[in-house]
Amino acid sequence: MVLQKRLDYGFNGYQVPPIPRATRSARRRGTIRRKADGDGTCPFDLLATVAGKLLGEGASSPDSTGSVRGKEQSILKDEKIKEKSYAEGCYERGFFISELVSQAPVVNRSLSELPHAQNDTISGPASVTMSSDCSEKFPFAKQFVNGESREEEHGVFSSCTLDTESDKQIKIELSNNAKVSTSKGAAISSPEFPDVWDKKPSTLLVTSDDSVRLSLSPYTAPCRSFPVIRNDVKLDNRDDDENSGCTQPSTPNKASGSAPRVRDRPIKKLLASKYWEENLKSDNEGHANTGGKTMHAYHNRNSAYKHQRSQRDFPFKKRKLFKCGSFSNSDGEMSTDGICSSPTSDLHGNASYYSKASSGGGAAAGTSVFNGGRASFKPSDSCVKFRIKSFRVPEFFVEIPENATVGSLKRTVMEAVTAILGGGLRIGVVFQGKKVRDDNKTLLQTGISHDYELDALGFSLEPNPIQASPPLGPDWRSCVLPCDTPQPLTRCLSPAITGIHQGRSDDHTGTSLNNFVESDRDSAPSPHYAALEKISANSRALVPVTAVNAEALAVVPLLKPKRSEATQRRIRRPFSVAEVEALVQAVEKLGTGRWRDVKLRAFDNANHRTYVDLKDKWKTLVHTARISPQQRRGEPVPQELLDRVLTAHAYWSQQQAKQQMKQPSETYLLL
DNA sequence: CTTAGGG
DNA sequence: CCCTAAG
């Protein structure tokens, strides 16, 4: 009876009767489906591709080298062809990926030539080079192909290399547009084109020295945090959603009503994982069991809401205990800096190498990347070219039984690396010691032009705050490359391990950066192994965890299955006036207390606004409306809207009161 | 999952 | 924004 009564009156006195649950559910499901299929390609897919290649092919089996080599050689040929055809420098922008086998001789030579000759390079350095440039074309082809090079001619833009034990190099070129920031490709011009490269022909190989480090953190933050912050949120624009940018997370986010926890959505299929799987099969011989004991970079997610939540929370709290700067989870504030103290990668050592080649100078500022002493340009293109020698994979832990086989160890590491790469990466740009967060600035505006000091420019791979699981979150694609994101935010995970005293990475940009840089530099001169060791010391690289250490780790389940669940506080996304307007309008119509409906009605497309968010916003709006304008902060909300807020709030409060007056009586009567 | 509220 | 208790 009571129920019936309620329906008659409208739930809580609302004018519009609530939609029956069944209907709602169906609706939601539909929405989910709809959203799920959105898909797009992100520039960062490239990264994924690279990672996949590296991880999948390079890391897997050494034995495959032979075949790979053959393949690569053929590629080389192609490269040459391309080289010719593109010689004129009219390539179209796009991604280009090629794999080359570094030639041992070349390597040696280059190494020897290096200022800090690094003799003990890791076996065959596999490097991935990413270059982006606006007008350039295939610098790589040339670079690699002729070791000697003509790199000068082409110039190298930004490149990232990943070194692995396989002898391969994967090069990637990105068009500037795809890049992190500015797209005005023409923004930069260069008067002259330093022939920085000529002296060092096989620069590529040089890459083997980890001049550039990337910091990745295995613990990817929850995807939600994608740093997209816009003031002008378009209610209809799905793209507003962090996820929507490229690929909507497969997660069944309930459409509109996506639960607040959604961010933990599991994503399983990833490029990385795919590769990973392949590797497993082809790669090691058995020992599967052992592997099973090892920690899995990936873990299965539980669908249970509670479970997810608990998982998510767990790591987080733990981290706090350890003071691992882990993600700075301060909310909005975090956006202040994209740099994480530790994770940033930078390149170093190379500086000397290049500087030597080019002109003198340049001591490595500790930044990660640079070209010769200066940026290379093509006068005609007015482009700045960057070269990143290599990225260093930041610290991560692996726990494996002592009796495990080497094969399983490899696999475990592979898994971890895959998880890192697969988790999504973001590129950070550091210029003159500062993190450049405004992606909309042109290089020119930023000061990165032909005459900047190369040393001052650095790139970093940052963990993409994705949820995580090992696999690339669906979001990672969209998140990774904040194409249009002005504020990268980023919450980087900081190294936890040793990073016990890292403190927050949020601010202190400069500081952390510097620190980071410094440490990198330390290792710079050393050869791979040496570098590795040093890095380890710094807790920034792969660190084999000994049994003893394992215990400590046990306490802090950083990498454990739960690690991926690391939860990150969602980024703060202030409501725009337009959103407030929509909210007010919806509430006026529906009243308070029906947030799910408000969400559906006015924010159905804003996946990042949950009904709870709307409810909270209303709460704050009411508060805001009651305080003096002077006390208000943030983007000012038109008084008109605030007035409507108060009016609506008063009205609906009254309605609610009436309802309650009535119902009790009804109930009593019934009873 | 939704609401409602406190934090 | 997060977290939770309640329903």
XYZ file of C-alpha atoms (C1' of nucleotides) in Angstrom:
685
model
C 0.000 0.000 0.000
C 2.615 2.370 0.923
C 4.436 1.804 -2.216
C 1.382 2.393 -4.209
C 0.826 5.593 -2.483
C 4.223 6.771 -3.225
C 3.833 6.115 -6.830
C 0.666 8.016 -6.965
C 2.237 11.030 -5.575
C 5.304 10.652 -7.435
C 8.313 9.612 -5.645
C 9.154 12.184 -3.120
C 6.643 14.424 -4.625
C 8.370 14.723 -7.870
C 6.318 15.812 -10.695
C 7.619 13.178 -12.903
C 7.178 9.675 -11.698
C 10.352 7.793 -11.562
C 11.032 5.483 -14.337
C 10.580 1.904 -13.350
C 13.773 0.198 -12.589
C 13.502 -2.211 -15.362
C 13.241 0.573 -17.795
C 16.154 2.347 -16.340
C 18.287 -0.650 -16.506
C 17.446 -1.287 -20.064
C 18.169 2.231 -20.890
C 21.420 2.119 -19.188
C 22.449 -0.944 -20.894
C 21.668 0.564 -24.166
C 23.724 3.499 -23.416
C 26.523 1.371 -22.410
C 26.566 -0.375 -25.604
C 26.451 2.790 -27.452
C 29.340 4.172 -25.627
C 31.350 1.142 -25.780
C 31.763 1.211 -29.415
C 33.107 4.635 -29.708
C 36.526 4.273 -30.912
C 39.217 6.368 -32.173
C 42.776 6.219 -32.744
C 45.160 8.084 -30.752
C 48.526 9.154 -31.624
C 49.640 7.101 -28.860
C 48.573 4.033 -30.493
C 51.851 4.416 -31.999
C 53.465 4.001 -28.739
C 51.500 0.959 -28.148
C 52.637 -0.353 -31.378
C 56.148 0.255 -30.559
C 55.858 -1.234 -27.221
C 54.219 -4.171 -28.690
C 56.970 -4.645 -31.126
C 59.598 -4.301 -28.633
C 58.036 -6.403 -26.123
C 56.558 -8.883 -28.363
C 59.327 -9.447 -30.714
C 62.360 -8.022 -29.266
C 62.119 -9.288 -25.847
C 60.858 -12.640 -26.527
C 63.202 -15.080 -27.929
C 66.715 -14.544 -28.751
C 66.577 -17.289 -31.207
C 64.303 -15.424 -33.371
C 67.001 -13.025 -34.114
C 67.917 -14.677 -37.278
C 64.600 -14.387 -38.859
C 64.173 -10.985 -37.555
C 67.307 -9.925 -39.062
C 66.271 -11.055 -42.412
C 63.126 -9.178 -42.078
C 64.842 -6.139 -41.014
C 67.170 -6.189 -43.802
C 64.398 -6.208 -46.184
C 63.063 -3.334 -44.340
C 66.268 -1.598 -44.736
C 65.970 -1.880 -48.377
C 62.606 -0.390 -48.255
C 63.943 2.314 -46.221
C 66.419 3.182 -48.775
C 63.830 3.351 -51.341
C 61.821 5.584 -49.236
C 64.754 7.582 -48.564
C 65.171 8.359 -52.128
C 61.650 9.052 -52.817
C 61.391 11.250 -49.865
C 64.649 12.835 -50.292
C 63.023 15.950 -51.370
C 61.520 16.251 -48.074
C 57.996 16.086 -49.032
C 56.630 13.345 -47.064
C 53.318 13.415 -45.727
C 52.875 13.505 -42.114
C 52.139 10.322 -40.541
C 53.483 7.567 -38.536
C 56.127 5.474 -39.782
C 57.547 2.563 -38.091
C 60.332 0.465 -39.153
C 62.509 -1.973 -37.541
C 66.087 -2.220 -38.198
C 68.731 -4.332 -36.950
C 71.529 -2.458 -35.619
C 74.712 -3.512 -37.055
C 77.164 -4.568 -34.610
C 80.056 -2.881 -36.223
C 78.306 0.271 -36.267
C 77.454 0.007 -32.757
C 80.876 -0.534 -31.690
C 82.106 2.298 -33.579
C 79.663 4.646 -32.276
C 80.230 3.554 -28.846
C 83.839 4.008 -29.070
C 83.329 7.372 -30.416
C 81.234 8.370 -27.610
C 82.759 10.507 -25.097
C 81.942 8.127 -22.477
C 82.425 5.093 -24.375
C 80.223 2.548 -23.083
C 81.590 -0.730 -23.710
C 79.380 -2.988 -22.011
C 76.304 -2.260 -23.711
C 73.622 -4.606 -23.250
C 73.484 -7.102 -25.881
C 71.949 -5.869 -28.777
C 70.375 -2.761 -28.067
C 67.001 -2.636 -29.340
C 65.857 0.770 -29.583
C 62.736 2.366 -30.507
C 63.005 5.655 -31.905
C 60.179 7.926 -32.160
C 60.540 11.005 -33.982
C 58.069 13.563 -34.588
C 58.368 16.331 -36.833
C 56.275 18.367 -38.859
C 57.751 18.320 -42.096
C 60.312 15.833 -41.824
C 60.052 12.660 -43.264
C 62.062 9.676 -42.753
C 65.085 10.775 -41.169
C 65.356 7.503 -39.768
C 65.588 5.651 -42.790
C 68.563 7.537 -43.576
C 70.017 7.531 -40.268
C 69.820 3.975 -39.824
C 70.446 2.954 -43.204
C 73.523 4.760 -43.736
C 75.004 4.776 -40.615
C 76.916 7.430 -41.765
C 74.682 9.617 -42.512
C 72.704 11.870 -43.682
C 70.978 12.358 -40.667
C 71.910 15.837 -40.895
C 69.906 16.309 -43.825
C 66.880 15.008 -42.362
C 67.342 15.944 -38.942
C 65.830 13.986 -36.315
C 62.980 15.078 -34.469
C 62.118 13.584 -31.371
C 62.833 10.089 -30.966
C 62.520 7.731 -28.196
C 64.357 4.601 -27.917
C 63.778 1.680 -25.828
C 66.605 -0.550 -25.343
C 66.103 -4.119 -24.891
C 68.189 -7.045 -25.250
C 67.224 -7.853 -28.673
C 69.090 -6.418 -31.510
C 66.585 -4.404 -33.041
C 65.586 -0.980 -33.426
C 62.240 0.245 -34.038
C 61.812 3.620 -35.251
C 58.820 5.643 -35.270
C 58.069 8.928 -36.601
C 55.271 10.998 -35.522
C 53.908 13.885 -37.136
C 53.961 16.938 -35.151
C 50.347 17.111 -35.068
C 50.159 14.075 -33.130
C 52.379 15.359 -30.624
C 52.029 16.516 -27.360
C 51.747 19.933 -27.903
C 51.572 22.420 -30.197
C 50.661 21.826 -33.335
C 51.448 24.712 -35.124
C 53.990 23.008 -36.916
C 55.317 26.011 -38.402
C 55.870 27.692 -35.244
C 59.447 27.088 -35.236
C 61.873 28.077 -37.710
C 65.424 27.545 -37.945
C 67.883 29.681 -39.522
C 70.367 27.141 -40.003
C 70.649 23.551 -39.917
C 73.402 22.460 -37.746
C 75.035 19.480 -38.965
C 75.162 18.027 -35.717
C 74.713 14.668 -36.921
C 77.351 14.258 -39.350
C 80.037 13.527 -37.088
C 78.274 10.856 -35.406
C 76.949 8.655 -37.955
C 75.565 5.778 -36.286
C 73.944 7.768 -33.747
C 71.264 5.393 -33.521
C 73.266 2.895 -31.971
C 74.397 5.313 -29.622
C 71.094 5.074 -28.374
C 72.163 2.144 -26.670
C 73.558 4.275 -24.098
C 70.649 5.138 -22.145
C 70.880 8.676 -22.630
C 67.317 9.179 -22.452
C 65.343 7.835 -19.752
C 61.796 7.452 -19.500
C 60.245 6.941 -16.412
C 57.440 4.685 -16.343
C 55.853 3.459 -13.433
C 54.437 0.129 -13.387
C 51.743 1.278 -11.277
C 49.683 3.066 -13.577
C 47.289 5.269 -12.079
C 43.703 4.789 -12.635
C 42.611 5.894 -15.911
C 40.256 8.397 -14.754
C 42.782 10.830 -14.193
C 43.329 11.743 -17.574
C 44.193 15.202 -17.493
C 41.810 16.749 -19.667
C 40.650 19.861 -18.198
C 38.483 22.171 -20.011
C 36.606 25.055 -18.980
C 34.173 24.850 -21.699
C 32.664 21.586 -21.283
C 30.196 20.770 -23.827
C 27.523 18.814 -22.367
C 26.903 17.010 -25.502
C 30.333 16.300 -26.323
C 31.258 12.891 -25.370
C 34.721 13.717 -25.949
C 34.692 15.578 -22.845
C 34.857 12.452 -21.123
C 38.285 11.469 -20.444
C 37.662 8.243 -21.957
C 35.772 9.274 -24.860
C 38.601 10.950 -26.461
C 39.661 8.001 -28.319
C 38.359 4.824 -27.185
C 35.764 4.449 -24.711
C 36.703 2.044 -22.186
C 35.139 -1.121 -22.931
C 33.976 -1.063 -19.546
C 30.451 -1.078 -19.241
C 30.270 2.084 -17.761
C 26.949 2.445 -17.155
C 26.229 4.881 -19.446
C 25.252 7.836 -17.840
C 25.095 6.700 -14.482
C 28.439 5.396 -14.549
C 29.138 4.553 -11.123
C 31.774 6.483 -9.518
C 33.917 3.491 -9.387
C 33.898 2.908 -12.929
C 37.296 4.024 -13.293
C 38.461 0.739 -12.151
C 37.095 -0.809 -15.119
C 39.060 -3.650 -16.253
C 40.439 -3.742 -19.530
C 41.954 -6.794 -20.661
C 42.837 -6.869 -24.182
C 45.761 -4.857 -24.910
C 48.268 -4.724 -27.483
C 50.832 -5.418 -25.014
C 49.093 -8.291 -23.597
C 48.599 -9.662 -26.953
C 52.182 -9.556 -27.667
C 52.861 -10.858 -24.379
C 50.787 -13.841 -24.934
C 52.500 -14.557 -28.103
C 55.745 -14.358 -26.455
C 54.795 -16.752 -23.895
C 53.910 -19.275 -26.391
C 56.858 -19.010 -28.590
C 59.236 -17.928 -26.128
C 60.182 -19.819 -23.260
C 60.379 -23.312 -22.698
C 57.941 -24.409 -20.205
C 58.517 -23.510 -16.674
C 55.129 -22.287 -16.828
C 54.597 -23.343 -13.353
C 57.248 -21.274 -12.055
C 55.908 -18.444 -13.875
C 52.716 -18.994 -12.195
C 54.313 -18.333 -8.943
C 55.757 -15.188 -10.037
C 53.953 -12.101 -9.541
C 51.835 -11.240 -12.354
C 52.050 -7.921 -13.654
C 48.545 -8.309 -14.658
C 45.904 -9.498 -12.547
C 42.426 -10.330 -13.148
C 39.977 -7.887 -12.122
C 37.061 -8.683 -10.176
C 33.912 -7.449 -11.439
C 32.408 -7.158 -8.114
C 31.969 -3.626 -7.298
C 33.023 -3.990 -3.803
C 35.912 -5.999 -4.674
C 37.125 -3.513 -7.113
C 36.821 -0.831 -4.736
C 38.644 -2.594 -2.084
C 41.394 -3.425 -4.397
C 41.630 0.010 -5.517
C 41.823 1.359 -2.130
C 44.233 -1.018 -0.829
C 47.236 -0.122 -2.790
C 46.556 3.427 -2.377
C 46.580 3.389 1.272
C 49.561 1.263 1.397
C 51.361 3.638 -0.679
C 50.601 6.395 1.604
C 52.009 4.503 4.402
C 55.164 4.187 2.620
C 55.298 7.708 1.655
C 55.863 6.704 -1.771
C 55.197 9.735 -3.543
C 53.131 7.617 -5.545
C 50.611 9.354 -7.383
C 49.991 12.521 -6.074
C 46.541 12.191 -5.451
C 45.838 15.483 -4.333
C 43.154 16.339 -6.575
C 43.119 19.296 -8.584
C 46.314 20.480 -7.300
C 48.079 17.814 -8.922
C 47.583 19.230 -12.184
C 50.086 21.711 -11.298
C 52.761 19.607 -12.384
C 53.050 16.932 -14.754
C 56.319 15.848 -13.638
C 56.775 13.280 -11.236
C 59.785 13.436 -9.405
C 60.961 10.180 -10.243
C 59.323 8.856 -13.129
C 60.310 11.319 -15.504
C 62.741 10.153 -17.812
C 65.351 12.067 -19.223
C 68.227 11.561 -21.207
C 71.534 12.432 -20.315
C 74.853 11.279 -21.074
C 74.182 11.765 -24.613
C 74.457 15.309 -24.295
C 78.071 15.063 -24.227
C 78.043 12.878 -27.132
C 76.114 15.176 -29.198
C 77.649 18.223 -28.009
C 80.902 16.892 -28.996
C 79.644 16.194 -32.357
C 77.990 19.396 -32.781
C 79.508 22.215 -31.159
C 80.714 22.126 -28.092
C 79.182 22.427 -25.483
C 76.446 21.432 -24.117
C 76.775 19.792 -20.986
C 73.884 17.708 -20.519
C 71.537 19.620 -18.546
C 70.133 16.494 -17.437
C 67.343 16.712 -19.722
C 66.503 13.857 -21.633
C 66.684 14.667 -25.106
C 68.360 16.826 -27.412
C 69.982 16.893 -30.582
C 73.264 18.279 -31.007
C 74.010 21.362 -29.259
C 71.086 22.874 -30.833
C 67.947 21.973 -32.336
C 68.212 21.013 -35.866
C 66.166 22.724 -38.342
C 65.437 22.831 -41.820
C 65.245 26.356 -42.771
C 62.529 25.681 -45.137
C 60.439 23.761 -42.758
C 60.961 25.880 -39.824
C 60.819 22.829 -37.783
C 62.695 21.848 -34.780
C 64.025 18.420 -34.671
C 64.526 16.416 -31.636
C 66.157 13.251 -31.012
C 65.644 11.038 -28.093
C 68.167 8.434 -27.762
C 66.501 6.073 -25.504
C 64.005 5.711 -22.851
C 64.738 4.066 -19.716
C 62.146 2.000 -18.134
C 61.747 3.135 -14.637
C 61.764 1.113 -11.629
C 59.530 -1.687 -11.027
C 59.678 -4.677 -8.893
C 59.579 -8.224 -9.610
C 59.162 -10.875 -7.130
C 60.023 -14.344 -8.013
C 60.897 -17.453 -6.133
C 64.474 -18.387 -5.852
C 63.897 -21.648 -7.461
C 62.227 -20.107 -10.370
C 63.887 -20.485 -13.677
C 65.582 -17.775 -15.517
C 62.988 -18.214 -18.128
C 60.260 -17.475 -15.727
C 62.154 -14.510 -14.500
C 62.354 -13.211 -17.976
C 58.775 -13.798 -18.436
C 57.947 -12.056 -15.280
C 59.950 -9.077 -16.200
C 58.409 -9.148 -19.570
C 55.087 -9.095 -18.011
C 55.942 -6.189 -15.873
C 57.372 -4.255 -18.721
C 54.436 -5.035 -20.828
C 52.220 -3.846 -18.125
C 54.048 -0.641 -17.932
C 54.083 0.038 -21.548
C 50.699 -1.303 -22.019
C 49.367 0.769 -19.253
C 49.718 3.738 -21.382
C 52.334 6.306 -21.521
C 52.345 9.922 -21.766
C 55.019 12.108 -23.018
C 56.159 14.901 -20.898
C 58.171 17.774 -22.114
C 60.597 19.498 -19.927
C 62.124 22.675 -21.059
C 64.696 24.564 -19.160
C 64.012 22.599 -16.141
C 60.339 23.148 -16.216
C 57.641 20.896 -17.225
C 55.795 22.262 -20.126
C 52.248 21.587 -19.452
C 50.464 23.713 -21.828
C 49.978 21.568 -24.793
C 48.517 24.352 -26.714
C 51.523 26.480 -26.724
C 53.553 26.487 -29.784
C 57.122 25.524 -29.596
C 57.959 29.013 -30.446
C 55.935 30.360 -27.621
C 57.489 27.953 -25.326
C 60.868 28.985 -26.393
C 61.808 25.779 -28.010
C 63.124 27.102 -31.173
C 66.266 26.879 -33.027
C 68.155 28.862 -30.613
C 67.234 27.313 -27.429
C 69.738 25.354 -25.611
C 69.204 21.832 -26.403
C 70.187 20.753 -23.098
C 67.253 22.498 -21.802
C 64.836 20.324 -23.559
C 63.806 16.967 -22.352
C 61.153 14.462 -22.960
C 59.852 12.013 -20.571
C 57.640 9.063 -20.619
C 55.248 9.252 -17.877
C 52.990 6.660 -16.651
C 49.641 7.264 -17.835
C 47.300 7.585 -15.057
C 45.274 4.836 -16.103
C 43.774 2.416 -14.070
C 45.394 0.067 -15.052
C 45.713 -3.022 -15.282
C 48.387 -4.105 -17.019
C 46.862 -3.861 -20.055
C 46.352 -0.718 -21.579
C 43.360 0.577 -20.323
C 40.984 1.441 -22.855
C 41.588 4.852 -21.802
C 45.148 4.794 -22.181
C 44.908 5.566 -25.733
C 42.966 8.574 -25.222
C 44.839 9.542 -22.235
C 48.216 8.985 -23.260
C 48.496 11.688 -25.622
C 46.675 14.551 -24.408
C 46.112 15.902 -27.758
C 43.971 18.651 -26.713
C 44.664 18.730 -23.192
C 46.014 21.822 -21.887
C 46.884 20.611 -18.537
C 48.504 17.407 -18.521
C 48.287 16.604 -15.264
C 49.422 13.682 -14.535
C 49.758 11.969 -11.669
C 52.756 10.144 -11.864
C 53.505 7.410 -9.772
C 56.531 7.815 -8.096
C 58.840 5.313 -7.369
C 57.903 3.744 -4.593
C 60.398 1.574 -3.713
C 63.151 3.439 -2.554
C 61.204 6.305 -3.156
C 60.147 6.178 0.261
C 61.125 9.640 0.806
C 60.082 11.038 -2.353
C 57.478 13.177 -0.993
C 54.810 14.426 -3.197
C 55.579 14.834 -6.668
C 53.002 17.392 -7.223
C 54.710 20.535 -6.803
C 58.313 20.926 -6.521
C 58.393 20.507 -10.088
C 61.650 22.008 -10.368
C 63.026 20.205 -7.511
C 61.905 16.863 -8.355
C 62.834 17.359 -11.845
C 66.225 18.386 -10.975
C 66.695 15.568 -8.718
C 65.565 13.291 -11.265
C 67.782 14.702 -13.760
C 70.684 14.526 -11.632
C 70.350 11.021 -10.865
C 70.028 10.342 -14.451
C 73.103 12.087 -15.187
C 74.971 10.077 -12.819
C 74.284 7.069 -14.709
C 74.672 8.692 -17.972
C 78.233 8.069 -18.638
C 78.074 4.539 -17.729
C 77.379 1.875 -20.122
C 74.207 0.072 -20.094
C 74.911 -2.243 -17.409
C 76.582 0.234 -15.338
C 73.781 2.532 -15.963
C 71.417 -0.059 -15.008
C 73.093 -0.612 -11.801
C 73.133 2.931 -10.977
C 69.652 3.273 -11.861
C 68.842 0.492 -9.659
C 70.566 2.211 -6.955
C 68.362 5.076 -7.561
C 65.504 2.798 -7.633
C 64.469 3.893 -10.928
C 65.080 0.967 -13.048
C 64.357 -2.612 -13.031
C 65.299 -3.841 -9.743
C 65.554 -7.417 -9.122
C 64.219 -7.960 -5.765
C 66.047 -10.347 -3.691
C 64.359 -12.645 -1.384
C 65.147 -10.397 1.444
C 63.759 -7.450 -0.252
C 60.854 -9.433 -1.292
C 59.721 -9.519 2.198
C 59.676 -5.866 2.389
C 57.752 -5.801 -0.757
C 55.338 -8.193 0.557
C 54.423 -5.631 2.987
C 53.913 -3.224 0.267
C 52.105 -4.905 -2.454
C 53.058 -2.423 -4.973
C 53.250 -4.635 -7.900
C 51.165 -7.327 -6.730
C 47.996 -7.944 -8.397
C 46.517 -5.145 -6.607
C 48.949 -2.680 -7.691
C 47.244 -2.173 -10.889
C 44.194 -1.330 -8.992
C 45.908 1.619 -7.724
C 43.267 4.096 -7.502
C 43.662 7.540 -8.309
C 41.466 10.287 -7.361
C 39.655 11.573 -10.329
C 40.943 14.736 -11.656
C 39.103 17.775 -10.659
C 36.927 19.094 -13.348
C 35.281 22.275 -12.397
C 31.837 22.721 -13.709
C 31.555 25.193 -16.438
C 28.840 27.728 -16.496
C 27.199 25.791 -19.242
C 27.152 22.728 -17.118
C 25.786 24.615 -14.206
C 23.112 25.969 -16.428
C 22.196 22.523 -17.568
C 22.196 21.255 -14.058
C 20.021 24.018 -12.782
C 17.597 23.549 -15.547
C 17.356 19.858 -14.949
C 16.908 20.242 -11.261
C 14.270 22.835 -11.716
C 12.410 20.346 -13.732
C 13.102 17.201 -11.837
C 13.853 18.401 -8.447
C 16.509 17.293 -6.077
C 16.685 13.726 -5.141
C 16.553 12.297 -8.569
C 20.101 12.681 -9.540
C 20.190 9.766 -11.775
C 17.476 11.279 -13.841
C 19.162 14.620 -13.800
C 22.236 12.952 -15.039
C 20.405 11.252 -17.807
C 18.574 14.319 -18.756
C 21.327 16.846 -18.769
C 24.575 15.014 -18.615
C 23.973 11.847 -20.387
C 26.889 12.509 -22.593
C 29.217 13.706 -19.960
C 30.585 10.468 -18.804
C 32.744 12.054 -16.270
C 29.830 13.520 -14.406
C 28.198 10.986 -12.280
C 24.955 11.557 -10.577
C 26.840 11.816 -7.395
C 28.895 14.536 -8.922
C 25.789 16.361 -9.919
C 24.345 15.988 -6.525
C 27.514 17.304 -5.013
C 27.612 20.139 -7.426
C 24.120 21.087 -6.538
C 25.085 21.030 -2.942
C 27.942 23.357 -3.573
C 25.840 25.540 -5.780
C 23.360 26.019 -3.043
C 26.140 26.856 -0.730
C 27.691 29.191 -3.203
C 24.453 30.947 -3.742
C 24.187 31.613 -0.083
C 27.545 33.074 0.463
C 28.709 36.453 -0.576
C 30.188 36.833 -3.993
C 33.482 37.699 -2.430
C 33.707 34.375 -0.835
C 33.124 32.511 -3.993
C 35.929 31.015 -5.836
C 36.558 29.559 -9.166
C 34.821 30.451 -12.304
C 32.098 32.841 -11.332
C 28.648 31.553 -11.784
C 26.170 34.072 -13.041
C 24.074 35.417 -10.265
C 21.057 34.627 -12.277
C 21.845 30.990 -12.104
C 22.523 31.124 -8.439
C 19.217 32.739 -7.891
C 17.562 29.976 -9.761
C 19.442 27.518 -7.656
C 18.070 29.000 -4.494
C 14.630 29.178 -5.874
C 14.638 25.635 -7.092
C 16.219 24.404 -3.959
C 13.626 26.111 -1.837
C 10.853 24.806 -3.954
C 11.957 21.269 -3.966
C 12.818 21.292 -0.345
C 9.345 22.360 0.333
C 7.971 19.677 -1.874
C 10.009 17.152 -0.143
C 8.816 18.335 3.189
C 5.264 18.096 2.085
C 5.817 14.644 0.871
C 7.184 13.593 4.121
C 4.342 15.116 5.934
C 1.944 13.155 3.925
C 3.586 9.858 3.781
C 4.005 9.235 7.390
C 0.388 9.818 7.913
C -0.485 7.520 5.125
C 1.685 4.937 6.573
C 0.124 5.224 9.915
C -3.265 4.974 8.464
C -2.323 1.923 6.617
C -0.840 0.316 9.580
C 22.559 0.790 -8.171
C 20.764 5.147 -6.005
C 20.297 8.490 -2.479
C 21.709 11.367 0.979
C 25.162 13.230 3.715
C 29.428 13.728 5.933
C 34.361 14.290 4.979
C 35.644 14.567 -5.152
C 35.502 10.591 -2.045
C 33.311 7.365 1.073
C 29.482 5.175 3.202
C 25.329 3.943 5.146
C 20.750 2.813 3.700
C 17.338 1.308 0.977
